[in-house]
Amino acid sequence: MRMANPIPALEKRFIPFASGFLAVLMGLTMSASPAFAAGDESSAPQEDSSQSEEWIESGQTRKKVSSSGEPVLNVRIVDDEDSGEVASAKVGAKSGSGSTKAALKISAPTKLKSGGGYDSMLEWKKKNSDVMGWLTVPGTNIDYAVVQGPTNDYYLEKGYDKQYSYNGVIWADQDVTASSKNTILYGHNWTNYSATPRIGNPSDVMFGQLTSYHYLDFAKEHPVIEYADKNGNANWAIFAAFYTDLHFDYIKTDANVVSLAKEAMSRSMHNFSVDVKSSDKILTLSTCTRAYGKRADQRFVVMARKVRKGEKLTVNATENVNFKKPQF
């Protein structure tokens, strides 16, 4: 039976953990990556193409920024293979205290590449057949294999070796398939869940450093995620980073990515100049937080979409002063 969201089962033991014990648990090392801890399961998403194209803006938030009289940057990107109408997110040159910054220019590879996460994935798949991908988040120590179990709670307390592990693994939602529009990845955060998360503490493992995206400056510097699956390495441009309750159902693998992205953008603490259309694939990273108190149904989520073939993209970010806060 499917668990609607696997993280609630963890809340009963949501306590800070001594860094010394974490170091012991992280002692499982293999040649692929020094950041690696325990290991887990697999199922790999592939490209999916859609005939009808639907585009989004970030809704009320961007409209308010635009109507304030501040200059607006309208980022327009046309895919080499799809030159349909474009209506992308609007990012103000200044919004609140954050100024626009071209954090990174990236180009999607036109053919599959080896090396990096892809090679690491292949190496770890020899050790655990459940391995389906490799996730790297620049600016953090998130550099792990991604696994998939038969159920969402299979790896809650297991490592990559399928033995007990407090820290666990990074695992894909049980419903993710090769044709999923939304690839959802989960990871524990036992140590960095406050309203003012820290950056760069090595004791924050698995998704413990994902909350670095709470901060605008960090988001500006690291707007692209690297995720490799059986098709090779790929870049994913972030379009939302937000806190949410479980009323926002962001874990649908067959979601309408346009409506899902629109809602995510309205909740995002930062405005990213990244558009989403119906043929895109989305990557969703989800972890626990206590930013809004002790309630167990809080999540911190980062969402990105796959950089399109032949696309050249400049990612800008500003503060979203009117983001939709979770209702606790």
Coordinates of C-alpha atoms in Angstrom, one line a residue:
M1 CA 0.0 0.0 0.0
R2 CA 1.3 3.4 -1.0
M3 CA 2.3 5.9 1.6
A4 CA 1.1 9.4 0.5
N5 CA 4.2 10.9 1.8
P6 CA 7.0 8.8 3.4
I7 CA 8.5 11.4 5.7
P8 CA 5.7 11.5 8.4
A9 CA 6.7 8.0 9.5
L10 CA 10.1 9.5 10.5
E11 CA 8.7 12.2 12.8
K12 CA 8.5 10.0 15.8
R13 CA 12.3 10.0 16.0
F14 CA 13.0 13.5 14.8
I15 CA 15.7 14.6 17.2
P16 CA 19.2 16.2 16.8
F17 CA 21.9 13.6 16.5
A18 CA 25.5 13.8 17.7
S19 CA 27.9 14.5 15.0
G20 CA 30.3 11.9 16.3
F21 CA 27.8 9.1 15.8
L22 CA 27.0 10.5 12.4
A23 CA 30.6 10.2 11.5
V24 CA 30.6 6.6 12.5
L25 CA 27.5 5.9 10.4
M26 CA 29.1 7.6 7.5
G27 CA 32.1 5.3 7.7
L28 CA 30.9 3.2 4.8
T29 CA 33.1 4.5 2.0
M30 CA 33.6 3.3 -1.5
S31 CA 35.7 4.6 -4.3
A32 CA 33.0 6.3 -6.2
S33 CA 32.5 9.3 -3.9
P34 CA 34.0 10.3 -0.5
A35 CA 30.7 11.9 0.4
F36 CA 28.9 8.6 0.2
A37 CA 27.2 6.9 3.2
A38 CA 24.8 4.0 3.2
G39 CA 22.9 2.7 0.1
D40 CA 19.5 1.9 -1.6
E41 CA 17.1 1.4 -4.5
S42 CA 16.2 2.0 -8.2
S43 CA 13.8 2.9 -11.0
A44 CA 14.8 5.4 -13.7
P45 CA 12.9 8.2 -15.4
Q46 CA 13.3 8.9 -19.1
E47 CA 12.3 11.7 -21.5
D48 CA 8.7 12.1 -22.2
S49 CA 7.4 14.3 -25.0
S50 CA 4.0 16.1 -25.1
Q51 CA 2.3 17.5 -28.2
S52 CA 0.5 20.4 -26.6
E53 CA 2.6 23.1 -25.1
E54 CA 1.4 25.2 -22.1
W55 CA 3.4 27.9 -20.5
I56 CA 3.2 29.6 -17.2
E57 CA 4.0 32.7 -15.3
S58 CA 4.6 32.8 -11.6
G59 CA 1.2 34.4 -11.0
Q60 CA 0.3 36.9 -8.4
T61 CA 3.8 37.3 -7.0
R62 CA 5.3 38.4 -10.3
K63 CA 2.4 40.7 -11.0
K64 CA 2.9 42.5 -7.8
V65 CA 6.6 43.0 -8.5
S66 CA 5.7 44.2 -12.0
S67 CA 3.0 46.7 -10.9
S68 CA 5.4 48.2 -8.3
G69 CA 7.1 50.2 -11.0
E70 CA 10.3 48.3 -10.8
P71 CA 12.0 47.2 -14.0
V72 CA 11.1 43.6 -15.1
L73 CA 13.4 41.2 -16.9
N74 CA 11.3 39.0 -19.2
V75 CA 13.5 35.9 -19.9
R76 CA 12.6 34.4 -23.2
I77 CA 14.1 31.0 -24.2
V78 CA 13.2 29.1 -27.4
D79 CA 14.1 25.5 -27.6
D80 CA 15.8 24.4 -30.8
E81 CA 13.2 21.7 -31.4
D82 CA 10.1 23.6 -30.2
S83 CA 9.5 27.2 -31.1
G84 CA 6.0 27.6 -29.7
E85 CA 4.7 30.7 -27.8
V86 CA 6.8 31.5 -24.8
A87 CA 5.5 33.2 -21.6
S88 CA 8.2 32.8 -18.9
A89 CA 8.5 33.9 -15.3
K90 CA 9.1 37.6 -14.7
V91 CA 11.9 38.5 -12.3
G92 CA 12.3 42.1 -11.1
A93 CA 15.7 43.8 -11.3
K94 CA 15.2 44.4 -7.7
S95 CA 12.8 42.9 -5.3
G96 CA 13.0 43.4 -1.5
S97 CA 16.7 43.3 -0.5
G98 CA 17.8 40.9 -3.3
S99 CA 19.2 42.2 -6.6
T100 CA 19.1 40.2 -9.8
K101 CA 22.2 38.2 -10.5
A102 CA 23.1 36.1 -13.5
A103 CA 24.3 33.3 -11.3
L104 CA 25.2 30.7 -13.9
K105 CA 25.1 30.2 -17.6
I106 CA 24.5 26.6 -18.7
S107 CA 24.0 24.6 -21.8
A108 CA 22.4 21.2 -22.0
P109 CA 24.6 18.5 -23.7
T110 CA 23.3 17.6 -27.1
K111 CA 24.4 14.0 -26.5
L112 CA 24.8 11.7 -23.5
K113 CA 28.0 12.1 -21.6
S114 CA 29.8 9.7 -19.3
G115 CA 31.8 10.7 -16.2
G116 CA 30.6 12.5 -13.1
G117 CA 27.4 11.2 -11.6
Y118 CA 26.6 8.9 -14.5
D119 CA 29.8 6.8 -13.9
S120 CA 29.3 6.9 -10.2
M121 CA 25.7 5.6 -10.6
L122 CA 27.0 2.7 -12.8
E123 CA 29.6 1.8 -10.2
W124 CA 27.2 1.8 -7.3
K125 CA 24.6 -0.1 -9.3
K126 CA 27.0 -3.0 -9.2
K127 CA 26.8 -2.9 -5.4
N128 CA 23.1 -2.4 -5.1
S129 CA 20.8 -3.1 -8.1
D130 CA 18.2 -0.6 -6.7
V131 CA 20.5 2.3 -7.7
M132 CA 18.7 4.3 -10.4
G133 CA 20.5 7.6 -10.5
W134 CA 23.0 10.0 -9.0
L135 CA 22.2 13.4 -7.4
T136 CA 24.7 16.2 -7.0
V137 CA 23.7 19.6 -5.5
P138 CA 26.6 22.1 -6.0
G139 CA 27.5 24.1 -2.9
T140 CA 26.5 21.3 -0.6
N141 CA 27.7 17.8 0.3
I142 CA 24.7 16.2 -1.4
D143 CA 26.5 13.9 -3.8
Y144 CA 24.8 10.5 -3.5
A145 CA 23.4 7.6 -5.3
V146 CA 19.6 7.5 -5.7
V147 CA 17.7 4.3 -5.0
Q148 CA 14.1 3.1 -5.2
G149 CA 12.4 0.5 -3.1
P150 CA 9.2 -1.4 -3.5
T151 CA 7.5 1.0 -1.1
N152 CA 8.3 4.5 0.1
D153 CA 9.1 3.2 3.6
Y154 CA 11.4 0.5 2.5
Y155 CA 14.5 2.7 2.9
L156 CA 13.4 4.8 5.8
E157 CA 15.9 3.2 8.1
K158 CA 18.2 1.4 5.7
G159 CA 21.5 2.4 4.1
Y160 CA 22.8 1.7 0.6
D161 CA 23.9 -1.7 1.9
K162 CA 20.2 -2.4 3.0
Q163 CA 21.3 -2.6 6.6
Y164 CA 20.0 -0.4 9.4
S165 CA 21.1 3.2 9.0
Y166 CA 19.8 6.2 11.0
N167 CA 20.8 8.6 8.2
G168 CA 19.3 6.5 5.5
V169 CA 19.7 7.2 1.8
I170 CA 18.4 9.4 -1.0
W171 CA 15.4 7.5 -2.5
A172 CA 12.9 8.0 -5.3
D173 CA 9.2 7.9 -4.7
Q174 CA 7.8 4.4 -5.3
D175 CA 5.7 5.5 -8.2
V176 CA 8.5 7.1 -10.2
T177 CA 8.8 5.3 -13.6
A178 CA 10.7 5.9 -16.8
S179 CA 7.8 8.0 -18.1
S180 CA 7.2 10.1 -15.0
K181 CA 6.9 13.8 -15.5
N182 CA 7.9 14.5 -11.9
T183 CA 10.8 12.6 -10.4
I184 CA 10.4 13.0 -6.6
L185 CA 13.4 12.3 -4.3
Y186 CA 13.4 12.1 -0.5
G187 CA 16.1 12.3 2.0
H188 CA 16.4 12.7 5.8
N189 CA 17.3 15.9 7.6
W190 CA 17.9 15.2 11.3
T191 CA 20.3 18.1 12.1
N192 CA 19.5 21.2 10.1
Y193 CA 15.8 21.9 10.4
S194 CA 15.5 25.2 12.2
A195 CA 14.0 28.4 10.8
T196 CA 17.6 29.7 10.3
P197 CA 19.4 26.7 8.8
R198 CA 23.2 26.7 8.6
I199 CA 25.3 26.3 5.5
G200 CA 28.2 23.9 5.0
N201 CA 28.3 22.0 8.2
P202 CA 29.7 18.5 7.3
S203 CA 27.5 16.8 10.0
D204 CA 24.4 17.7 8.0
V205 CA 24.2 14.7 5.7
M206 CA 21.8 13.3 3.1
F207 CA 19.3 16.2 2.7
G208 CA 20.6 18.1 5.7
Q209 CA 22.2 20.8 3.5
L210 CA 19.2 21.1 1.1
T211 CA 17.8 23.8 3.4
S212 CA 20.7 26.1 2.3
Y213 CA 18.2 27.2 -0.4
H214 CA 16.4 29.0 2.3
Y215 CA 18.9 31.8 1.6
L216 CA 18.7 34.0 -1.5
D217 CA 22.4 34.4 -1.9
F218 CA 22.9 30.7 -1.9
A219 CA 20.1 30.2 -4.4
K220 CA 21.8 32.8 -6.7
E221 CA 25.1 31.1 -6.5
H222 CA 23.8 27.5 -7.0
P223 CA 20.7 27.6 -9.2
V224 CA 21.4 24.4 -11.0
I225 CA 21.2 20.7 -9.8
E226 CA 23.0 17.8 -11.5
Y227 CA 21.0 14.6 -11.7
A228 CA 22.2 11.6 -13.8
D229 CA 20.1 8.5 -14.7
K230 CA 20.5 5.8 -17.2
N231 CA 20.3 8.3 -20.0
G232 CA 23.4 10.2 -18.8
N233 CA 24.2 13.4 -16.9
A234 CA 21.8 16.3 -17.0
N235 CA 21.4 19.8 -15.6
W236 CA 18.2 20.8 -13.9
A237 CA 17.4 24.5 -13.4
I238 CA 15.7 25.4 -10.1
F239 CA 12.4 27.3 -10.3
A240 CA 11.2 27.1 -6.7
A241 CA 12.4 26.6 -3.2
F242 CA 9.7 26.7 -0.5
Y243 CA 8.3 25.5 2.8
T244 CA 5.0 23.7 2.7
D245 CA 2.4 21.7 4.6
L246 CA 1.0 18.5 3.2
H247 CA -2.0 20.2 1.7
F248 CA 0.0 20.9 -1.4
D249 CA 0.3 17.6 -3.2
Y250 CA 3.6 18.1 -4.9
I251 CA 4.5 14.4 -5.0
K252 CA 2.4 13.4 -8.0
T253 CA 4.6 11.6 -10.6
D254 CA 2.1 12.1 -13.4
A255 CA 1.3 15.7 -12.5
N256 CA 0.4 18.5 -14.9
V257 CA 3.8 20.1 -14.6
V258 CA 2.5 23.5 -15.6
S259 CA -0.1 23.8 -12.8
L260 CA 2.3 22.1 -10.4
A261 CA 5.1 24.6 -11.2
K262 CA 2.8 27.5 -11.0
E263 CA 1.7 26.6 -7.5
A264 CA 5.3 25.9 -6.5
M265 CA 6.4 29.3 -7.8
S266 CA 3.7 31.1 -5.8
R267 CA 5.1 29.4 -2.6
S268 CA 8.8 29.9 -3.5
M269 CA 10.8 32.3 -1.3
H270 CA 12.8 33.3 -4.4
N271 CA 11.8 34.2 -7.9
F272 CA 13.8 32.3 -10.5
S273 CA 13.9 33.2 -14.1
V274 CA 13.2 29.7 -15.2
D275 CA 10.0 28.8 -17.2
V276 CA 8.2 25.5 -17.3
K277 CA 6.1 24.1 -20.1
S278 CA 4.1 20.9 -20.4
S279 CA 6.7 18.9 -22.2
D280 CA 9.3 19.5 -19.5
K281 CA 10.4 17.0 -16.8
I282 CA 10.6 18.1 -13.2
L283 CA 12.9 17.1 -10.4
T284 CA 11.5 17.5 -6.8
L285 CA 13.7 17.2 -3.7
S286 CA 11.8 17.0 -0.4
T287 CA 12.9 16.8 3.2
C288 CA 11.7 17.5 6.8
T289 CA 11.9 20.8 8.6
R290 CA 10.8 22.5 11.8
A291 CA 11.0 26.1 10.5
Y292 CA 7.4 26.7 11.5
G293 CA 7.5 25.1 14.9
K294 CA 7.2 21.5 16.1
R295 CA 4.5 20.2 13.7
A296 CA 5.5 17.0 11.9
D297 CA 3.8 17.9 8.6
Q298 CA 6.4 20.5 7.5
R299 CA 8.5 20.0 4.4
F300 CA 11.2 22.0 2.6
V301 CA 11.1 21.4 -1.1
V302 CA 13.3 22.4 -4.0
M303 CA 12.0 22.0 -7.6
A304 CA 13.8 22.1 -10.9
R305 CA 13.2 21.4 -14.5
K306 CA 15.5 19.6 -16.9
V307 CA 17.5 21.9 -19.1
R308 CA 16.2 21.4 -22.7
K309 CA 18.3 20.1 -25.5
G310 CA 20.3 22.9 -27.1
E311 CA 19.0 25.4 -24.5
K312 CA 21.3 28.2 -23.3
L313 CA 20.0 29.5 -20.0
T314 CA 20.9 32.4 -17.7
V315 CA 19.3 31.9 -14.2
N316 CA 18.5 35.0 -12.3
A317 CA 17.0 35.1 -8.8
T318 CA 15.4 37.7 -6.6
E319 CA 13.5 37.8 -3.4
N320 CA 9.8 36.9 -3.5
V321 CA 8.4 39.3 -1.0
N322 CA 4.8 38.0 -1.4
F323 CA 5.4 34.2 -1.4
K324 CA 2.5 32.0 -0.1
K325 CA 3.4 30.8 3.4
P326 CA 2.3 27.3 4.6
Q327 CA -0.9 27.3 6.7
F328 CA 0.0 25.8 10.1

